GROMACS .gro file of C-alpha atoms in nm:
model
  356
    1MET     CA    1   3.374  13.237  12.074
    2HIS     CA    2   3.376  12.860  12.055
    3VAL     CA    3   3.699  12.758  11.881
    4PRO     CA    4   3.641  12.469  11.637
    5ASP     CA    5   3.881  12.192  11.546
    6GLY     CA    6   4.149  12.294  11.298
    7PHE     CA    7   4.212  12.655  11.410
    8ILE     CA    8   4.493  12.557  11.648
    9ASN     CA    9   4.759  12.293  11.579
   10ALA     CA   10   4.786  11.970  11.778
   11PRO     CA   11   5.084  12.055  12.005
   12VAL     CA   12   4.931  12.383  12.123
   13SER     CA   13   4.590  12.221  12.159
   14VAL     CA   14   4.745  11.955  12.383
   15ALA     CA   15   4.927  12.221  12.586
   16ALA     CA   16   4.603  12.415  12.627
   17GLY     CA   17   4.436  12.093  12.735
   18VAL     CA   18   4.698  12.049  13.006
   19VAL     CA   19   4.644  12.406  13.124
   20ALA     CA   20   4.267  12.355  13.127
   21ALA     CA   21   4.296  12.025  13.315
   22ALA     CA   22   4.517  12.190  13.576
   23ALA     CA   23   4.273  12.478  13.612
   24VAL     CA   24   3.981  12.238  13.656
   25ALA     CA   25   4.178  12.037  13.915
   26VAL     CA   26   4.259  12.351  14.114
   27SER     CA   27   3.898  12.466  14.082
   28LEU     CA   28   3.764  12.133  14.209
   29ARG     CA   29   3.971  12.180  14.522
   30GLY     CA   30   3.890  12.549  14.559
   31ALA     CA   31   3.518  12.495  14.504
   32ARG     CA   32   3.503  12.290  14.824
   33ARG     CA   33   3.537  12.618  15.014
   34GLU     CA   34   3.267  12.788  14.807
   35LEU     CA   35   2.995  12.524  14.798
   36ASP     CA   36   2.757  12.418  15.073
   37GLU     CA   37   2.419  12.246  15.084
   38ARG     CA   38   2.245  12.559  14.955
   39THR     CA   39   2.483  12.673  14.685
   40ALA     CA   40   2.569  12.334  14.530
   41PRO     CA   41   2.234  12.296  14.347
   42LEU     CA   42   2.239  12.665  14.259
   43ALA     CA   43   2.578  12.620  14.091
   44GLY     CA   44   2.422  12.354  13.867
   45LEU     CA   45   2.145  12.600  13.788
   46VAL     CA   46   2.400  12.870  13.700
   47ALA     CA   47   2.562  12.632  13.450
   48ALA     CA   48   2.222  12.556  13.294
   49PHE     CA   49   2.137  12.927  13.279
   50ILE     CA   50   2.467  13.004  13.103
   51PHE     CA   51   2.394  12.727  12.854
   52ALA     CA   52   2.050  12.875  12.784
   53VAL     CA   53   2.167  13.235  12.747
   54GLN     CA   54   2.453  13.132  12.518
   55MET     CA   55   2.185  13.025  12.270
   56LEU     CA   56   2.063  13.386  12.250
   57ASN     CA   57   2.299  13.546  12.000
   58PHE     CA   58   2.241  13.922  11.985
   59PRO     CA   59   2.341  14.148  11.691
   60VAL     CA   60   2.633  14.382  11.743
   61ALA     CA   61   2.753  14.534  11.414
   62ALA     CA   62   2.825  14.467  11.046
   63GLY     CA   63   2.647  14.132  11.027
   64THR     CA   64   2.809  14.003  11.346
   65SER     CA   65   2.646  13.866  11.658
   66GLY     CA   66   2.762  13.787  12.008
   67HIS     CA   67   2.656  13.572  12.299
   68LEU     CA   68   2.721  13.547  12.670
   69LEU     CA   69   3.050  13.382  12.769
   70GLY     CA   70   2.934  13.350  13.128
   71GLY     CA   71   3.260  13.349  13.321
   72ALA     CA   72   3.191  13.679  13.496
   73LEU     CA   73   2.834  13.585  13.582
   74ALA     CA   74   2.937  13.249  13.728
   75ALA     CA   75   3.228  13.392  13.928
   76ILE     CA   76   3.011  13.659  14.089
   77LEU     CA   77   2.713  13.434  14.163
   78VAL     CA   78   2.889  13.120  14.291
   79GLY     CA   79   3.259  13.208  14.325
   80PRO     CA   80   3.562  13.198  14.094
   81TYR     CA   81   3.657  12.833  14.144
   82THR     CA   82   3.300  12.713  14.100
   83GLY     CA   83   3.266  12.957  13.811
   84VAL     CA   84   3.545  12.786  13.617
   85LEU     CA   85   3.369  12.454  13.672
   86CYS     CA   86   3.032  12.595  13.558
   87VAL     CA   87   3.171  12.719  13.227
   88SER     CA   88   3.368  12.395  13.180
   89VAL     CA   89   3.052  12.187  13.225
   90VAL     CA   90   2.870  12.402  12.968
   91LEU     CA   91   3.153  12.374  12.714
   92LEU     CA   92   3.175  11.998  12.763
   93MET     CA   93   2.800  11.952  12.707
   94GLN     CA   94   2.809  12.178  12.401
   95GLY     CA   95   3.106  11.999  12.248
   96ILE     CA   96   2.985  11.644  12.304
   97LEU     CA   97   2.613  11.680  12.238
   98PHE     CA   98   2.572  11.983  12.013
   99ALA     CA   99   2.895  11.984  11.808
  100ASP     CA  100   2.964  12.340  11.924
  101GLY     CA  101   3.333  12.401  11.989
  102GLY     CA  102   3.588  12.144  11.876
  103LEU     CA  103   3.668  11.843  12.091
  104THR     CA  104   4.042  11.878  12.024
  105ALA     CA  105   3.997  12.248  12.102
  106LEU     CA  106   3.816  12.185  12.431
  107GLY     CA  107   4.125  12.280  12.629
  108VAL     CA  108   4.156  12.604  12.433
  109ASN     CA  109   3.790  12.686  12.491
  110ILE     CA  110   3.801  12.615  12.864
  111THR     CA  111   4.118  12.820  12.900
  112VAL     CA  112   3.992  13.116  12.698
  113MET     CA  113   3.619  13.119  12.779
  114GLY     CA  114   3.637  12.975  13.129
  115VAL     CA  115   3.964  13.052  13.302
  116VAL     CA  116   4.050  13.389  13.145
  117THR     CA  117   3.701  13.536  13.176
  118VAL     CA  118   3.664  13.422  13.537
  119VAL     CA  119   4.008  13.544  13.648
  120VAL     CA  120   3.979  13.883  13.478
  121ALA     CA  121   3.619  13.947  13.582
  122HIS     CA  122   3.676  13.837  13.942
  123ALA     CA  123   3.992  14.046  13.980
  124ILE     CA  124   3.821  14.359  13.847
  125PHE     CA  125   3.505  14.291  14.047
  126ARG     CA  126   3.694  14.251  14.375
  127GLY     CA  127   3.917  14.549  14.303
  128LEU     CA  128   3.619  14.778  14.244
  129LEU     CA  129   3.437  14.659  14.556
  130ARG     CA  130   3.738  14.767  14.763
  131ILE     CA  131   3.697  15.129  14.654
  132LEU     CA  132   3.321  15.156  14.600
  133PRO     CA  133   3.065  15.202  14.880
  134SER     CA  134   2.939  14.878  15.035
  135THR     CA  135   2.601  14.875  14.862
  136ARG     CA  136   2.404  14.651  14.630
  137ARG     CA  137   2.441  14.905  14.353
  138SER     CA  138   2.820  14.883  14.383
  139VAL     CA  139   2.803  14.506  14.337
  140THR     CA  140   2.600  14.555  14.019
  141VAL     CA  141   2.837  14.823  13.886
  142ALA     CA  142   3.141  14.607  13.962
  143ALA     CA  143   2.972  14.308  13.795
  144PHE     CA  144   2.901  14.517  13.483
  145THR     CA  145   3.261  14.638  13.458
  146GLY     CA  146   3.418  14.299  13.523
  147ALA     CA  147   3.196  14.131  13.264
  148LEU     CA  148   3.260  14.406  13.009
  149LEU     CA  149   3.637  14.374  13.027
  150SER     CA  150   3.644  13.995  13.052
  151VAL     CA  151   3.523  13.950  12.693
  152PRO     CA  152   3.798  14.145  12.508
  153ALA     CA  153   4.045  13.982  12.749
  154ALA     CA  154   3.925  13.643  12.625
  155ALA     CA  155   3.957  13.765  12.265
  156ALA     CA  156   4.315  13.873  12.334
  157ALA     CA  157   4.384  13.534  12.496
  158PHE     CA  158   4.258  13.352  12.187
  159THR     CA  159   4.480  13.572  11.969
  160ALA     CA  160   4.781  13.481  12.185
  161VAL     CA  161   4.702  13.110  12.146
  162TYR     CA  162   4.655  13.158  11.772
  163ALA     CA  163   4.987  13.344  11.747
  164ILE     CA  164   5.161  13.039  11.892
  165GLY     CA  165   4.971  12.758  11.725
  166GLY     CA  166   4.751  12.896  11.447
  167THR     CA  167   4.718  12.668  11.145
  168THR     CA  168   4.695  12.954  10.893
  169ASP     CA  169   4.936  13.236  10.816
  170VAL     CA  170   4.747  13.552  10.909
  171PRO     CA  171   4.919  13.866  11.047
  172ILE     CA  172   4.861  13.870  11.422
  173GLY     CA  173   4.817  14.247  11.424
  174LYS     CA  174   4.509  14.215  11.204
  175VAL     CA  175   4.372  13.930  11.413
  176ILE     CA  176   4.400  14.104  11.747
  177THR     CA  177   4.262  14.432  11.615
  178ALA     CA  178   3.958  14.259  11.468
  179MET     CA  179   3.905  14.022  11.762
  180VAL     CA  180   3.935  14.279  12.039
  181GLY     CA  181   3.740  14.540  11.843
  182VAL     CA  182   3.431  14.326  11.788
  183HIS     CA  183   3.448  14.167  12.132
  184VAL     CA  184   3.445  14.505  12.304
  185LEU     CA  185   3.098  14.547  12.151
  186ILE     CA  186   3.000  14.195  12.255
  187GLY     CA  187   3.133  14.274  12.601
  188ILE     CA  188   2.867  14.544  12.637
  189GLY     CA  189   2.598  14.280  12.590
  190GLU     CA  190   2.778  14.047  12.830
  191ALA     CA  191   2.796  14.324  13.088
  192ALA     CA  192   2.428  14.412  13.054
  193ILE     CA  193   2.317  14.048  13.093
  194THR     CA  194   2.552  13.990  13.386
  195ALA     CA  195   2.454  14.307  13.572
  196ALA     CA  196   2.083  14.246  13.516
  197THR     CA  197   2.104  13.886  13.640
  198VAL     CA  198   2.319  13.968  13.943
  199GLY     CA  199   2.096  14.263  14.027
  200ALA     CA  200   1.784  14.049  14.005
  201VAL     CA  201   1.924  13.784  14.240
  202ILE     CA  202   2.057  14.042  14.485
  203ALA     CA  203   1.716  14.207  14.497
  204VAL     CA  204   1.551  13.890  14.632
  205ARG     CA  205   1.830  13.681  14.786
  206PRO     CA  206   2.158  13.870  14.838
  207ASP     CA  207   2.275  13.591  15.068
  208LEU     CA  208   2.298  13.359  14.765
  209VAL     CA  209   2.533  13.586  14.566
  210HIS     CA  210   2.895  13.491  14.638
  211GLY     CA  211   3.019  13.834  14.537
  212ALA     CA  212   2.779  14.006  14.776
  213ARG     CA  213   2.874  13.809  15.087
  214GLY     CA  214   2.938  14.043  15.376
  215LEU     CA  215   2.722  14.309  15.216
  216THR     CA  216   2.462  14.435  15.461
  217THR     CA  217   2.189  14.688  15.404
  218ARG     CA  218   2.045  14.856  15.711
  219LEU     CA  219   1.671  14.828  15.753
  220LYS     CA  220   1.497  15.162  15.696
  221LEU     CA  221   1.219  15.301  15.915
  222ARG     CA  222   0.997  15.595  15.828
  223VAL     CA  223   1.000  15.852  16.107
  224ASP     CA  224   0.801  16.173  16.061
  225GLY     CA  225   0.800  16.116  15.686
  226ALA     CA  226   1.176  16.058  15.658
  227LEU     CA  227   1.365  15.730  15.614
  228VAL     CA  228   1.622  15.659  15.884
  229ASP     CA  229   1.842  15.357  15.966
  230ALA     CA  230   1.681  15.112  16.203
  231PRO     CA  231   1.869  15.003  16.517
  232ALA     CA  232   2.121  14.726  16.454
  233ALA     CA  233   1.916  14.469  16.645
  234ALA     CA  234   1.611  14.534  16.428
  235ALA     CA  235   1.816  14.502  16.112
  236ALA     CA  236   1.961  14.161  16.195
  237PRO     CA  237   1.879  13.919  15.911
  238ALA     CA  238   1.741  13.573  15.958
  239PRO     CA  239   2.002  13.294  15.953
  240ALA     CA  240   2.089  13.216  15.592
  241GLY     CA  241   2.051  12.844  15.646
  242ALA     CA  242   1.692  12.893  15.760
  243ARG     CA  243   1.583  13.028  15.422
  244SER     CA  244   1.489  12.787  15.147
  245THR     CA  245   1.645  12.817  14.801
  246ARG     CA  246   1.367  12.619  14.632
  247LYS     CA  247   1.182  12.924  14.496
  248VAL     CA  248   1.499  13.072  14.349
  249TRP     CA  249   1.598  12.737  14.198
  250VAL     CA  250   1.258  12.675  14.039
  251THR     CA  251   1.235  13.031  13.906
  252GLY     CA  252   1.584  13.010  13.759
  253LEU     CA  253   1.522  12.672  13.597
  254VAL     CA  254   1.192  12.783  13.442
  255THR     CA  255   1.363  13.097  13.310
  256ALA     CA  256   1.644  12.892  13.155
  257LEU     CA  257   1.396  12.652  12.993
  258VAL     CA  258   1.193  12.938  12.846
  259LEU     CA  259   1.504  13.112  12.713
  260ALA     CA  260   1.647  12.797  12.555
  261GLY     CA  261   1.318  12.643  12.444
  262PHE     CA  262   1.139  12.950  12.310
  263VAL     CA  263   1.331  13.278  12.308
  264SER     CA  264   1.632  13.119  12.137
  265PHE     CA  265   1.430  13.085  11.817
  266TYR     CA  266   1.448  13.463  11.781
  267ALA     CA  267   1.826  13.485  11.832
  268SER     CA  268   2.042  13.646  11.566
  269ALA     CA  269   2.149  13.410  11.286
  270SER     CA  270   2.459  13.618  11.206
  271PRO     CA  271   2.801  13.462  11.276
  272ASP     CA  272   2.947  13.538  11.617
  273GLY     CA  273   3.259  13.745  11.668
  274LEU     CA  274   3.514  13.467  11.621
  275GLU     CA  275   3.329  13.316  11.323
  276LYS     CA  276   3.313  13.656  11.152
  277VAL     CA  277   3.679  13.738  11.210
  278ALA     CA  278   3.784  13.387  11.105
  279ALA     CA  279   3.591  13.413  10.779
  280ASP     CA  280   3.714  13.766  10.703
  281LYS     CA  281   4.081  13.701  10.785
  282GLY     CA  282   4.112  13.343  10.657
  283ILE     CA  283   4.164  13.181  10.997
  284ASP     CA  284   3.908  12.914  10.909
  285GLU     CA  285   4.085  12.783  10.598
  286LYS     CA  286   4.180  12.459  10.774
  287VAL     CA  287   3.874  12.413  10.992
  288GLU     CA  288   3.784  12.047  11.045
  289GLU     CA  289   3.448  11.875  11.066
  290HIS     CA  290   3.337  11.827  11.423
  291ALA     CA  291   3.379  11.475  11.561
  292ALA     CA  292   3.021  11.496  11.693
  293ALA     CA  293   2.875  11.631  11.368
  294ASN     CA  294   2.639  11.332  11.347
  295SER     CA  295   2.507  11.380  11.699
  296PRO     CA  296   2.123  11.375  11.717
  297LEU     CA  297   2.148  11.725  11.869
  298ALA     CA  298   2.417  11.872  11.642
  299ASP     CA  299   2.377  12.242  11.564
  300TYR     CA  300   2.113  12.277  11.838
  301GLY     CA  301   1.841  12.086  11.659
  302VAL     CA  302   1.680  11.747  11.714
  303LYS     CA  303   1.747  11.502  11.431
  304ASP     CA  304   1.442  11.399  11.226
  305VAL     CA  305   1.228  11.684  11.365
  306ASP     CA  306   1.148  11.889  11.055
  307ASP     CA  307   0.988  12.192  11.218
  308ALA     CA  308   1.278  12.431  11.287
  309ARG     CA  309   1.111  12.604  11.581
  310LEU     CA  310   1.018  12.276  11.749
  311SER     CA  311   1.356  12.117  11.675
  312GLY     CA  312   1.554  12.408  11.819
  313GLY     CA  313   1.325  12.441  12.119
  314LEU     CA  314   1.350  12.073  12.206
  315ALA     CA  315   1.728  12.082  12.171
  316GLY     CA  316   1.745  12.382  12.402
  317VAL     CA  317   1.527  12.218  12.665
  318ILE     CA  318   1.731  11.897  12.647
  319GLY     CA  319   2.052  12.096  12.677
  320VAL     CA  320   1.931  12.282  12.985
  321GLY     CA  321   1.814  11.956  13.143
  322VAL     CA  322   2.137  11.767  13.077
  323THR     CA  323   2.350  12.060  13.194
  324VAL     CA  324   2.161  12.114  13.519
  325VAL     CA  325   2.174  11.742  13.600
  326ALA     CA  326   2.543  11.704  13.515
  327GLY     CA  327   2.639  12.028  13.688
  328THR     CA  328   2.438  11.962  14.002
  329GLY     CA  329   2.581  11.611  14.026
  330ILE     CA  330   2.937  11.740  14.004
  331PHE     CA  331   2.880  12.018  14.255
  332TRP     CA  332   2.705  11.789  14.502
  333ALA     CA  333   3.004  11.553  14.479
  334VAL     CA  334   3.240  11.844  14.549
  335ARG     CA  335   3.026  11.956  14.843
  336ARG     CA  336   3.023  11.602  14.984
  337ARG     CA  337   3.402  11.590  14.960
  338ARG     CA  338   3.414  11.915  15.157
  339THR     CA  339   3.191  11.762  15.424
  340GLU     CA  340   3.415  11.456  15.444
  341ASP     CA  341   3.722  11.678  15.477
  342LEU     CA  342   3.561  11.879  15.758
  343THR     CA  343   3.455  11.561  15.936
  344ALA     CA  344   3.804  11.414  15.911
  345THR     CA  345   3.955  11.738  16.042
  346SER     CA  346   3.717  11.758  16.338
  347THR     CA  347   3.770  11.394  16.441
  348ALA     CA  348   4.147  11.392  16.406
  349PRO     CA  349   4.224  11.565  16.742
  350SER     CA  350   3.993  11.337  16.940
  351THR     CA  351   4.143  11.031  16.775
  352SER     CA  352   4.492  11.148  16.865
  353ALA     CA  353   4.385  11.216  17.224
  354SER     CA  354   4.235  10.868  17.259
  355ALA     CA  355   4.553  10.711  17.127
  356GLY     CA  356   4.753  10.908  17.383
   0.00000   0.00000   0.00000
C-alpha cells in the first residue's frame, strides 16, 4: 500500500508529514517506557523482519497481490509506540534506497501504514484480551483479529486522505469500495502472518512479547496419568533478565535474510491492492517518477547485476542489513535516553537533600 508521489497534492502531503512527524515524536517518547536492554535490539530485528516479509507479495484475487503492512505485528511484539517507529524505519529505508513509496508521500505512508495500523490493531488486541481467557491462545487470537482489521482500516484512511487531497477526479464511493474490499482479503494474509509469528515467539519466549506481558501459564505435572497445575512455587519462572535473547535474535535475523534473499524471488508479481485500484480507477494518472529512481537498489534489485534472482536476493539481504542496523541504532539511543532519565530521577532527591 505504498503511496507514490503524485497521488496526493502538496498541501495535504505536507499536512500528513506534520501528522507523521508528531506521531514519531510522541512514539520516541513513549518507546522509552517500552524498551530496555533486551528489547531494544529485538525492536531493530522486528523492523528488519517486517522489511523482509513485505517483499513477499502473496496473491489474493483477480490479478491482485498483497503484502504485510506490519503495524499489528510490531505493536504486539514490541509495543505500540515502538511499533510506530519500526514501521517508520522500514518505510524510510524503502523510500530512500529502494524507490518504494514516494518521498513527498512519506508522511502519508507513515500515517496510513504505521500510525493507523498500530492504533487500530493495538486497540482491538487489548480490547479482546480483556474479555478472553488469560492464555497464549487468546493472545494469538487477539493478534489475528487486530491484524485482520488493521488493513482495511488503513485502506479507509488512505481513501480519506485521497478524498481531501487526491490529484485526480475519481468518485470517492468507488475508491473506498474497491480499496476496502481488496484489503479485507489482504488483511486475511496479514492476520495469518501476524498470528503465526506471534505464536512462534510466544511458544519459546513469551517474556519477549510485549502483548503477552503479565500472561502466566501454570506448570503442569502428571499425577496418576492426569495433568494438574503445579504448586505456585514450582511454577515460578526464572527472572526475565537472566535469560539471553541471543538465540532469538540470531534465529530471527537468519529467517529475515532467507525470506528477503531467497523466498522473495517466488513472490507474486501481480500489482498490490493500491496499485490495482489506482490503475483500475485512474488514481495513478498523475503519478510522478520517484526521486530515488536512479538508486543502485531501486525496485529491489542491484544495479548492473544481470541475473534477476541474484540481483533481487542481494537487494533483499542489503535491505535487511541496513534496516536492522538503522533500527537497532535508533532503539538503543531511545533506551539510553530512558536510562539517563531514570538516573536523573533517582539522583534528584539526594541532590536536593544535600543542598538542604
